Amino acid sequence: MKRTSSFLLPLLLLGSQISPAQRLVERLDRGVIAVPSDKGVYVGWRMLGTEPNSITYNVYRNDSRVNERPISDSTNFFDDDGTSRDSYSVSAVLDGKELPASSPVDVWNSYFSEVPLQRPGGGILPGERTYDYAPGDISVADLDGDGQLEIVLKWNPSESRDPSQAGYTGKVILDGYELDGTHLWRIDLGMNIRAGEHYTQFMVYDLDSDGRAEVVCKTADGTKDNAGTILGSATADYRNSDGRILNGPEYLSAFDGLTGEFIDTVDYIPGRGRVSSWGDRYGNRVDRFLAGVAYLDGRKPSVVMCRGYYTRTVLAAWDLVDRKLRQRWVFDTNDEAHSSYAGQGNHQLSVADVDSDGRDEIVYGSMTVDDDGTGLYTTGLGHGDALHVSDMDPNRPGLELWMPHETAAGGATYRDAATGEILLEHKNAGDVARGVAAHIDSRYPGYQLWSHARGGVYNTDGTQIKGRYSNKMMGFLVWWTGSLQREFLASASGSGESPVLERWTGEGSTRLLSLYNVPTAYDTRGIKGTKANPCFSGDILGDWREELILYSKDKTKLRIFTTPEKTKTRIRTLLHDSQYRLALAWQNVGYNQPPHPSFYLGEGMAAPAAPHIELVHSKLPEPSQESE
């Protein structure tokens, strides 16, 4: 574990003074980063969710303050005299009293930092097919209770399959890492878990609110934890001649995020049962899984594991209590009361408090499940490939969502997230595979909407704005520059092998950064082929803007990219906005989607209210003491 930041204890007092206790969330450190440029050093840090609007900050270079007066209008600073040899720390000033400074950090070598990996060895499958491993999806959480985020990486074997495809796959491996590359643990899911983006949805979150995150995912006979403990039979092989796994026990396991060891295992709900009852006989629709974390009681997080979305759909909510997985509820479209909810799921889900009752709902695509496991509403618009949920219209109360559909009934719809009411509809009888919503144009407050259902970019009132979208705007979103508009992570070549950052000009998109040429030509890559996703994207360091995690061509390093640009916008870390933080947890699921906060973040925004959160009482050593 790392040295504990000395300001964590004062933050406990701040939390009790500022914000009424509600959701239990991570206790984070200041998240200071220092990035070099030709003209000095950029320094960024977090404004925490428990800190009042009156708080200000001081920046220290090598223990000497570099700002003339406490900084009140941003959470970043540019030190003209800084060099790569310096270190930086940040202190908070509250009611005229300076609190202890954060632990010092060194200056990065560039606007990216490398995380060395321990790449697993490959293997040989039946038929003498060989495979190797590349970095895949990532989730982040505080695994060891030190206030810093760690990484959980899913290694993808080159022999992976969609459930619609026959063929044997390599084994799925999960690794835990510190941001400096320290390897914490390895979990091998074994031969009875098939590899592919629809199979292993892994949730990383502090489910028992003890200050350290757990890892939860589907397991099977042969799954091995970091201590070498094997679940069930070590020799059982349930793969059929097509390489599919349509027999054998299915489990749900919770692992300790610090050690990678089993905490508890239960039967996976629902079991596959009769394969044909999910919509086909060969095992495509039965093996479509989703997952999320939600505050179903408004206080503590639950994990929600899901199966099916084309026909039968089942969601099972679990709590981790006294290191045991306890079932909270099961929602099943085979139940008569919920039969109209069948076939309404997406290739991903979202989690949000859509009805403003303080408890989360599961937005499953064209239908939403309430916090108590009953149906909130279904639209009947059917399956879709993308989903965005946020406060998209600052002049309209509540949350909205934007979703493209595969069915002739859908096209693309902009809807009231609380009721499912269609507010705007772009009809299209075909499969509308892509659609994105974000604030990208400063001339028009609110989100802009675009999809393959109809050409053009639209405001939420339905008016088409000047300019056209391009395919480079159809993937991930990133807050990167100093403005309030969001940028696009895309691909120069049409695949994840050539990631680029693009921005909206008012006419279309244009290149901002060629990430694939960092540090040398064609050396940085994304994932998911034509989707050109990052391994991860979100606000994990510095101020509220977002980092990107990609990987090196030789598959031995991750690269964490952060913005070196200043911004005068000061808001609390997005990690303490519950909807955004939960979006980081479900980001690895299915067809990955970018995170959105619960409030409107863009031109003309109101100052976001302080979140109603309580920091968990993590098992930290006393300040300034070191833990081995």
XYZ file of C-alpha atoms in Angstrom:
628
model
C 0.000 0.000 0.000
C 0.997 3.590 -0.556
C 1.695 6.191 2.089
C -1.569 7.583 3.435
C -2.210 11.203 2.538
C -2.092 13.407 5.592
C -5.291 15.310 4.781
C -7.611 12.283 4.957
C -8.409 12.722 8.663
C -9.504 16.360 8.300
C -11.770 15.269 5.465
C -13.613 12.980 7.870
C -14.489 16.079 9.863
C -15.418 17.974 6.702
C -17.770 15.210 5.643
C -19.687 15.360 8.916
C -19.988 19.156 8.773
C -20.913 19.741 5.155
C -23.102 17.074 3.710
C -25.936 15.053 5.261
C -25.188 11.350 5.314
C -26.789 9.478 2.486
C -24.919 7.311 0.019
C -21.782 5.642 1.298
C -19.005 6.378 -1.191
C -15.243 6.069 -1.563
C -12.938 8.132 0.622
C -10.562 9.565 -1.966
C -7.264 11.374 -1.659
C -6.539 14.639 -3.470
C -5.626 12.884 -6.734
C -2.860 15.362 -7.562
C -1.178 15.083 -10.957
C 1.677 17.133 -12.422
C 2.165 17.169 -16.197
C 5.103 18.848 -17.994
C 5.029 21.154 -20.996
C 7.525 23.357 -22.825
C 6.423 26.287 -20.668
C 6.307 24.746 -17.190
C 4.197 22.236 -15.262
C 0.417 21.805 -15.155
C -0.922 20.713 -11.727
C -4.457 19.371 -11.227
C -6.328 18.038 -8.193
C -9.747 16.983 -6.911
C -12.361 19.068 -5.216
C -14.021 16.381 -3.141
C -17.751 15.881 -2.872
C -17.742 16.685 0.842
C -15.964 20.032 0.462
C -17.921 23.321 0.672
C -18.036 25.986 -2.016
C -15.946 28.264 0.217
C -12.902 25.994 0.172
C -9.707 27.195 -1.517
C -6.348 25.596 -2.270
C -2.607 26.152 -2.154
C -0.091 24.467 -4.456
C 3.397 23.545 -3.269
C 6.488 22.852 -5.350
C 9.106 21.030 -3.287
C 7.364 22.251 -0.094
C 7.328 25.904 -1.225
C 4.022 27.559 -2.071
C 3.856 28.747 -5.689
C 0.474 30.529 -5.803
C 0.262 34.114 -4.525
C -3.123 33.683 -2.865
C -5.391 30.664 -2.223
C -6.953 29.386 -5.456
C -10.743 29.711 -5.442
C -11.802 29.554 -9.097
C -10.338 26.260 -10.332
C -8.734 22.993 -9.319
C -5.673 23.374 -11.509
C -2.624 25.597 -11.676
C 0.152 26.233 -14.195
C 3.597 26.663 -12.664
C 5.712 28.625 -15.152
C 8.892 27.832 -13.237
C 8.224 24.130 -12.733
C 10.513 21.453 -14.151
C 10.450 17.686 -14.508
C 12.702 17.419 -11.445
C 10.116 18.949 -9.103
C 7.386 17.424 -6.959
C 4.001 18.922 -6.086
C 1.417 18.774 -3.319
C -1.858 20.584 -2.654
C -3.456 21.764 0.577
C -7.010 22.890 1.247
C -7.850 26.113 3.071
C -11.104 26.161 5.035
C -12.351 29.159 7.018
C -8.892 30.694 6.808
C -7.160 27.599 8.201
C -4.797 25.612 6.011
C -5.205 21.848 6.298
C -2.297 19.397 5.910
C -1.033 19.017 2.364
C -1.450 15.934 0.225
C 1.450 13.569 -0.301
C 3.855 14.956 -2.932
C 3.764 13.585 -6.477
C 6.472 13.616 -9.124
C 6.020 15.227 -12.519
C 5.018 12.812 -15.284
C 7.334 12.418 -18.259
C 4.578 13.520 -20.642
C 0.778 13.876 -20.707
C 0.548 10.114 -20.321
C 1.810 7.720 -17.683
C 2.706 4.085 -18.320
C 1.576 1.152 -16.193
C 3.750 -1.950 -16.781
C 1.778 -5.198 -17.015
C 2.457 -8.857 -16.366
C 1.077 -10.283 -19.583
C -0.168 -13.882 -19.214
C 1.247 -16.589 -21.416
C -0.981 -17.902 -24.183
C -2.213 -21.428 -24.765
C -3.364 -24.112 -27.189
C -7.006 -25.021 -27.808
C -8.542 -28.203 -29.211
C -7.691 -28.373 -32.900
C -4.209 -26.969 -32.181
C -5.376 -23.360 -32.364
C -3.091 -21.090 -30.349
C -3.951 -17.869 -28.580
C -2.252 -15.034 -26.744
C -3.507 -12.148 -24.615
C -4.127 -8.432 -25.072
C -5.409 -5.899 -22.532
C -9.175 -5.467 -22.613
C -11.752 -3.733 -20.437
C -10.701 -2.029 -17.212
C -12.538 -1.045 -14.060
C -11.179 1.175 -11.287
C -11.750 1.311 -7.530
C -9.861 1.670 -4.272
C -8.835 -1.943 -3.704
C -6.646 -1.398 -0.644
C -8.257 1.485 1.250
C -5.500 4.047 0.672
C -7.698 6.670 -1.006
C -6.141 6.004 -4.415
C -7.781 4.141 -7.271
C -6.376 0.872 -8.523
C -7.002 -0.978 -11.794
C -8.740 -4.280 -12.492
C -7.861 -5.415 -16.010
C -9.567 -8.124 -18.037
C -7.119 -9.898 -20.334
C -8.750 -10.878 -23.624
C -7.519 -14.032 -25.360
C -7.067 -13.662 -29.118
C -9.461 -16.593 -29.449
C -12.635 -14.897 -28.167
C -16.143 -15.338 -29.522
C -19.515 -13.686 -29.749
C -22.243 -16.004 -28.390
C -23.554 -16.330 -31.946
C -20.225 -17.822 -33.067
C -19.000 -21.383 -32.634
C -15.433 -22.047 -31.527
C -13.306 -22.688 -28.483
C -11.933 -19.679 -26.623
C -8.985 -19.001 -24.386
C -9.464 -18.486 -20.660
C -10.469 -15.127 -19.198
C -8.005 -13.626 -16.710
C -8.547 -10.710 -14.314
C -5.561 -8.817 -12.852
C -5.342 -6.201 -10.101
C -2.713 -3.433 -10.402
C -1.618 -0.301 -8.613
C -1.234 2.682 -10.933
C 2.557 2.284 -10.706
C 2.292 -1.233 -12.112
C 2.562 -3.150 -8.842
C 0.783 -6.436 -9.519
C -1.679 -7.250 -6.732
C -3.311 -10.494 -7.844
C -4.566 -12.689 -10.666
C -7.882 -14.546 -11.052
C -8.183 -17.253 -13.725
C -11.844 -17.856 -14.594
C -11.018 -21.243 -16.130
C -12.070 -23.155 -19.234
C -15.770 -23.205 -18.303
C -16.182 -19.443 -18.714
C -16.230 -18.540 -22.402
C -14.301 -15.459 -23.559
C -16.108 -12.619 -25.327
C -17.558 -9.204 -24.567
C -21.020 -10.577 -23.738
C -19.859 -13.152 -21.165
C -17.704 -11.766 -18.329
C -19.209 -8.587 -16.895
C -17.101 -7.835 -13.827
C -18.203 -5.385 -11.165
C -15.559 -3.674 -9.022
C -17.015 -1.670 -6.140
C -16.947 -1.375 -2.355
C -20.109 -3.396 -1.814
C -19.862 -3.763 1.974
C -18.686 -0.177 2.593
C -15.551 -1.196 4.479
C -13.318 1.116 2.458
C -11.981 -1.564 0.096
C -13.603 -2.663 -3.143
C -14.619 -6.190 -4.068
C -14.751 -7.875 -7.477
C -17.906 -9.775 -8.493
C -18.386 -11.842 -11.638
C -19.811 -15.072 -13.034
C -17.638 -18.124 -12.304
C -17.678 -21.878 -12.908
C -15.936 -25.112 -12.025
C -12.221 -24.522 -12.477
C -12.147 -20.827 -11.557
C -8.943 -20.197 -9.579
C -8.337 -17.288 -7.226
C -4.999 -15.634 -6.436
C -4.321 -18.028 -3.545
C -4.694 -21.025 -5.849
C -8.083 -22.068 -4.481
C -10.108 -23.761 -7.226
C -13.887 -23.538 -7.334
C -15.696 -26.864 -7.730
C -14.024 -29.466 -9.919
C -10.544 -28.641 -11.208
C -10.887 -31.087 -14.122
C -14.493 -30.626 -15.277
C -14.792 -29.537 -18.922
C -18.308 -28.554 -20.018
C -17.374 -27.265 -23.491
C -19.277 -28.948 -26.317
C -17.918 -29.710 -29.789
C -18.754 -26.146 -30.878
C -16.760 -24.698 -27.993
C -19.928 -23.443 -26.311
C -20.709 -24.066 -22.640
C -24.380 -24.993 -22.339
C -24.172 -27.413 -19.420
C -22.634 -27.510 -15.980
C -23.032 -25.428 -12.829
C -22.939 -21.635 -12.983
C -21.825 -19.521 -10.042
C -21.578 -15.931 -8.888
C -18.450 -15.181 -6.856
C -17.241 -12.220 -4.827
C -13.475 -11.751 -4.529
C -11.451 -9.645 -2.100
C -10.158 -6.653 -4.062
C -6.934 -6.509 -2.073
C -5.951 -10.178 -2.273
C -7.885 -11.575 -5.244
C -9.178 -14.412 -3.061
C -12.690 -15.844 -2.881
C -15.039 -14.214 -0.366
C -18.251 -16.057 -1.195
C -19.842 -18.036 -4.025
C -23.526 -18.703 -4.742
C -25.463 -20.197 -7.635
C -25.808 -17.790 -10.547
C -29.387 -16.550 -10.852
C -30.894 -17.257 -13.237
C -29.376 -20.520 -14.342
C -29.502 -21.240 -18.063
C -32.176 -23.934 -17.653
C -33.535 -25.009 -21.037
C -31.411 -23.163 -23.604
C -34.240 -22.807 -26.136
C -36.377 -20.925 -23.607
C -34.156 -17.877 -24.197
C -34.961 -17.634 -27.914
C -32.736 -20.082 -29.805
C -31.378 -23.614 -29.455
C -27.675 -23.126 -30.124
C -26.747 -20.883 -27.201
C -26.633 -17.326 -28.496
C -29.370 -15.591 -26.535
C -28.960 -17.591 -23.333
C -25.423 -16.250 -22.946
C -26.087 -12.525 -23.099
C -25.103 -11.013 -19.759
C -25.154 -7.516 -18.258
C -24.307 -6.177 -14.800
C -24.309 -3.017 -12.722
C -24.035 -1.583 -9.233
C -26.931 0.424 -7.784
C -27.947 2.053 -4.510
C -31.269 0.262 -4.320
C -31.963 1.345 -0.745
C -30.438 4.792 -1.247
C -27.721 4.102 1.303
C -25.549 1.113 0.390
C -24.583 -0.369 -2.976
C -25.957 -3.623 -4.359
C -24.675 -5.577 -7.339
C -27.176 -6.453 -10.074
C -26.355 -9.403 -12.347
C -28.442 -9.895 -15.472
C -29.137 -12.456 -18.174
C -30.960 -11.997 -21.458
C -32.388 -9.073 -23.391
C -33.657 -10.340 -26.744
C -36.504 -12.349 -25.180
C -36.584 -13.499 -21.557
C -34.817 -11.040 -19.243
C -33.780 -11.627 -15.628
C -32.099 -9.254 -13.184
C -30.932 -10.490 -9.766
C -29.853 -8.010 -7.080
C -27.365 -9.025 -4.394
C -25.988 -7.429 -1.236
C -22.656 -8.307 0.371
C -23.324 -8.596 4.108
C -20.849 -10.075 6.589
C -18.861 -11.389 3.607
C -21.865 -13.299 2.274
C -23.810 -12.664 -0.940
C -27.462 -12.228 0.014
C -30.202 -12.024 -2.583
C -32.249 -8.820 -2.465
C -34.705 -9.478 -5.305
C -35.150 -11.100 -8.724
C -36.939 -9.500 -11.685
C -38.014 -12.064 -14.316
C -40.020 -11.426 -17.474
C -41.334 -14.986 -17.192
C -43.443 -13.677 -14.321
C -46.878 -12.684 -15.583
C -46.656 -9.211 -14.062
C -43.526 -8.455 -16.077
C -44.146 -10.347 -19.313
C -44.443 -7.114 -21.323
C -40.853 -6.274 -20.358
C -39.400 -9.183 -22.376
C -37.192 -8.315 -25.338
C -36.625 -4.711 -24.249
C -32.973 -4.895 -23.212
C -29.847 -3.382 -24.698
C -26.255 -4.486 -25.166
C -25.596 -2.388 -22.042
C -27.481 -0.825 -19.156
C -27.393 2.376 -17.157
C -28.048 3.088 -13.487
C -29.706 6.306 -12.335
C -32.257 7.652 -9.884
C -34.734 8.412 -12.648
C -37.737 9.047 -10.384
C -35.868 11.259 -7.874
C -36.752 9.149 -4.835
C -33.137 8.801 -3.679
C -32.901 5.179 -4.854
C -31.509 3.911 -8.132
C -33.317 2.313 -11.026
C -31.843 0.011 -13.676
C -32.331 1.515 -17.132
C -32.159 -1.624 -19.258
C -32.761 -0.021 -22.651
C -36.414 0.220 -23.652
C -37.575 -0.625 -20.136
C -36.621 0.314 -16.588
C -36.685 -1.725 -13.376
C -37.491 0.095 -10.137
C -35.318 -0.039 -7.025
C -37.564 -2.676 -5.414
C -37.237 -5.120 -8.311
C -40.595 -4.354 -9.905
C -41.119 -2.909 -13.360
C -41.181 0.883 -13.484
C -42.207 1.066 -17.163
C -41.663 -0.537 -20.546
C -41.894 1.286 -23.872
C -42.141 -1.733 -26.166
C -39.582 -0.173 -28.507
C -37.280 -3.175 -28.346
C -33.575 -3.910 -28.297
C -30.841 -1.358 -28.970
C -27.080 -0.944 -29.228
C -26.397 2.327 -27.378
C -27.771 4.196 -24.364
C -27.120 7.624 -22.818
C -28.795 8.866 -19.604
C -28.282 12.294 -18.011
C -29.864 15.695 -17.459
C -29.718 16.559 -21.149
C -32.054 19.558 -21.089
C -31.196 22.052 -18.300
C -34.568 23.758 -18.796
C -36.529 20.578 -18.164
C -36.722 18.881 -14.748
C -35.359 15.380 -14.344
C -33.268 13.049 -16.458
C -33.618 12.169 -20.120
C -32.222 9.373 -22.264
C -31.214 8.908 -25.900
C -31.283 5.473 -27.496
C -31.018 4.017 -31.010
C -33.055 0.867 -31.688
C -32.621 -2.227 -33.840
C -36.341 -2.657 -34.458
C -38.572 -1.013 -37.037
C -40.688 0.407 -34.215
C -37.776 2.376 -32.790
C -35.391 4.368 -34.960
C -33.851 6.616 -32.300
C -35.762 8.048 -29.353
C -35.179 10.829 -26.852
C -37.268 9.998 -23.786
C -38.208 11.049 -20.281
C -36.096 8.704 -18.157
C -38.704 8.621 -15.378
C -41.722 7.644 -17.474
C -40.461 6.453 -20.861
C -42.469 9.180 -22.618
C -41.052 9.871 -26.080
C -40.014 13.523 -26.305
C -38.370 13.312 -29.728
C -38.313 10.502 -32.271
C -36.269 9.912 -35.415
C -38.063 7.178 -37.330
C -36.022 4.593 -39.194
C -37.138 1.086 -40.102
C -33.610 -0.336 -40.106
C -31.099 -1.346 -37.448
C -29.830 1.950 -36.028
C -26.524 0.700 -34.672
C -25.005 3.913 -33.344
C -26.210 6.972 -31.484
C -24.559 9.483 -29.147
C -25.707 12.323 -26.883
C -23.451 15.040 -25.451
C -23.083 18.791 -25.125
C -20.696 19.627 -27.973
C -21.725 23.082 -29.244
C -21.377 26.198 -27.063
C -24.003 28.032 -29.140
C -26.724 25.733 -27.843
C -27.031 24.970 -24.111
C -28.103 21.414 -23.449
C -27.136 18.169 -25.095
C -26.907 17.566 -28.803
C -28.196 14.277 -30.250
C -27.136 12.319 -33.320
C -27.515 8.804 -34.683
C -27.609 6.738 -37.853
C -31.403 7.046 -37.791
C -31.222 10.458 -39.423
C -28.431 12.653 -40.759
C -27.492 15.757 -38.840
C -27.023 16.914 -35.260
C -30.043 17.979 -33.201
C -30.828 19.878 -30.035
C -33.161 18.293 -27.523
C -36.049 20.436 -28.802
C -35.715 18.738 -32.183
C -34.094 21.597 -34.085
C -31.243 20.617 -36.385
C -28.071 22.634 -35.899
C -25.502 23.598 -38.503
C -22.972 20.907 -39.310
C -23.031 17.159 -39.752
C -21.798 14.295 -37.654
C -19.121 11.927 -38.868
C -18.368 8.335 -37.934
C -15.587 9.709 -35.724
C -18.332 11.060 -33.444
C -20.018 7.686 -32.938
C -17.896 6.242 -30.138
C -16.695 7.462 -26.764
C -16.866 10.939 -25.239
C -14.184 12.741 -23.219
C -14.035 16.041 -21.321
C -10.511 17.058 -22.307
C -10.073 20.735 -23.232
C -10.641 23.762 -21.023
C -14.170 24.288 -22.372
C -17.422 22.707 -21.211
C -17.935 20.885 -24.505
C -17.131 17.195 -24.755
C -14.668 15.708 -27.225
C -14.759 12.378 -29.099
C -12.495 9.350 -28.887
C -12.448 7.847 -32.356
C -10.256 5.927 -34.762
C -8.169 7.158 -37.664
C -8.391 3.799 -39.407
C -11.871 2.624 -38.479
C -10.666 0.274 -35.737
C -9.378 0.495 -32.183
C -5.805 0.138 -33.402
C -5.547 3.851 -34.273
C -7.192 5.963 -31.525
C -7.553 9.708 -32.057
C -9.184 12.546 -30.138
C -11.561 14.771 -32.140
C -13.504 17.935 -31.314
C -16.602 19.619 -32.742
C -15.963 22.785 -34.767
C -19.540 23.892 -35.376
C -19.370 22.366 -38.854
C -18.177 18.851 -38.052
C -15.343 17.144 -36.218
C -11.618 17.765 -36.569
C -8.482 16.123 -35.200
C -7.243 17.235 -31.795
C -4.692 14.517 -30.967
C -3.360 11.434 -32.735
C -3.049 9.177 -29.718
C -1.958 6.200 -31.793
C 1.342 7.993 -32.526
C 2.253 8.262 -28.837
C 5.071 7.827 -27.974
C 6.042 6.531 -31.441
C 4.118 5.830 -34.633
C 1.235 3.365 -34.283
C 2.290 2.403 -30.747
C -0.938 3.034 -28.776
C -4.163 1.091 -29.276
C -7.778 0.912 -28.185
C -10.109 -2.079 -27.995
C -13.331 -3.502 -29.442
C -12.450 -3.259 -33.153
C -14.635 -0.825 -35.088
C -16.119 0.543 -31.858
C -12.643 1.960 -31.095
C -13.262 2.001 -27.349
C -10.665 2.816 -24.717
C -9.828 0.203 -22.125
C -11.335 2.788 -19.774
C -12.349 6.436 -19.716
C -13.360 8.566 -16.752
C -12.411 11.168 -14.162
C -9.864 9.260 -12.073
C -7.081 11.824 -11.468
C -6.691 15.575 -11.174
C -9.669 17.872 -11.708
C -13.097 16.834 -13.001
C -11.996 16.222 -16.586
C -11.456 12.715 -17.849
C -8.561 10.353 -18.361
C -8.224 7.753 -21.113
C -6.574 4.367 -20.638
C -5.239 2.676 -23.771
C -2.532 0.044 -24.250
C 0.799 -0.362 -26.033
C 1.225 -2.216 -29.308
C 3.428 -4.844 -27.611
C 0.593 -5.460 -25.098
C 2.862 -5.045 -22.060
C 1.855 -1.560 -20.887
C -1.196 0.557 -20.241
C -1.049 4.262 -21.025
C -3.089 6.687 -18.905
C -3.650 9.947 -20.810
C -4.642 13.149 -19.008
C -5.243 16.673 -20.244
C -2.444 19.249 -19.835
C -4.858 22.143 -20.485
C -6.100 24.520 -17.810
C -9.774 25.197 -17.201
C -11.478 27.864 -15.133
C -14.473 25.625 -14.461
C -14.406 24.391 -10.873
C -16.709 21.535 -9.925
C -16.395 18.644 -7.518
C -14.816 15.424 -8.701
C -17.210 13.437 -10.849
C -16.216 10.369 -8.815
C -18.435 11.707 -6.036
C -21.444 12.099 -8.330
C -23.110 8.748 -7.741
C -24.584 8.287 -11.218
C -21.231 9.012 -12.855
C -19.327 6.761 -10.446
C -21.732 3.878 -11.067
C -21.321 4.438 -14.806
C -17.601 3.806 -14.381
C -18.496 0.492 -12.724
C -20.752 -0.656 -15.595
C -18.597 0.817 -18.373
C -16.952 -2.562 -19.087
C -20.313 -4.230 -19.762
C -21.296 -5.359 -23.269
C -21.061 -2.551 -25.806
C -19.216 -0.024 -23.646
C -20.755 3.436 -23.280
C -19.276 6.681 -21.911
C -20.272 7.860 -18.429
C -22.635 10.764 -17.810
C -23.266 12.644 -14.531
C -26.637 13.144 -12.872
C -26.522 16.893 -13.581
C -26.164 18.945 -16.740
C -22.497 19.728 -17.403
C -22.137 22.184 -20.260
C -22.593 25.738 -21.482
C -25.139 27.635 -19.401
C -25.000 25.119 -16.554
C -26.028 25.979 -13.024
C -23.533 25.263 -10.280
C -24.064 21.592 -9.355
C -25.358 21.007 -5.844
C -23.079 19.243 -3.391
C -23.813 15.506 -3.497
C -25.602 13.912 -0.541
C -22.871 11.457 0.349
C -21.034 10.059 3.332
C -17.453 8.865 3.069
C -16.859 5.278 4.128
C -14.759 4.654 7.211
C -11.935 2.855 5.453
C -9.365 0.800 7.335
C -6.648 3.392 6.919
C -3.634 3.707 9.217
C -3.284 6.910 11.184
C -2.227 9.861 9.009
C 1.466 9.975 8.078
C 1.982 6.368 9.172
C 3.000 3.773 6.645
C 1.282 0.460 6.069
C 3.276 -2.476 4.757
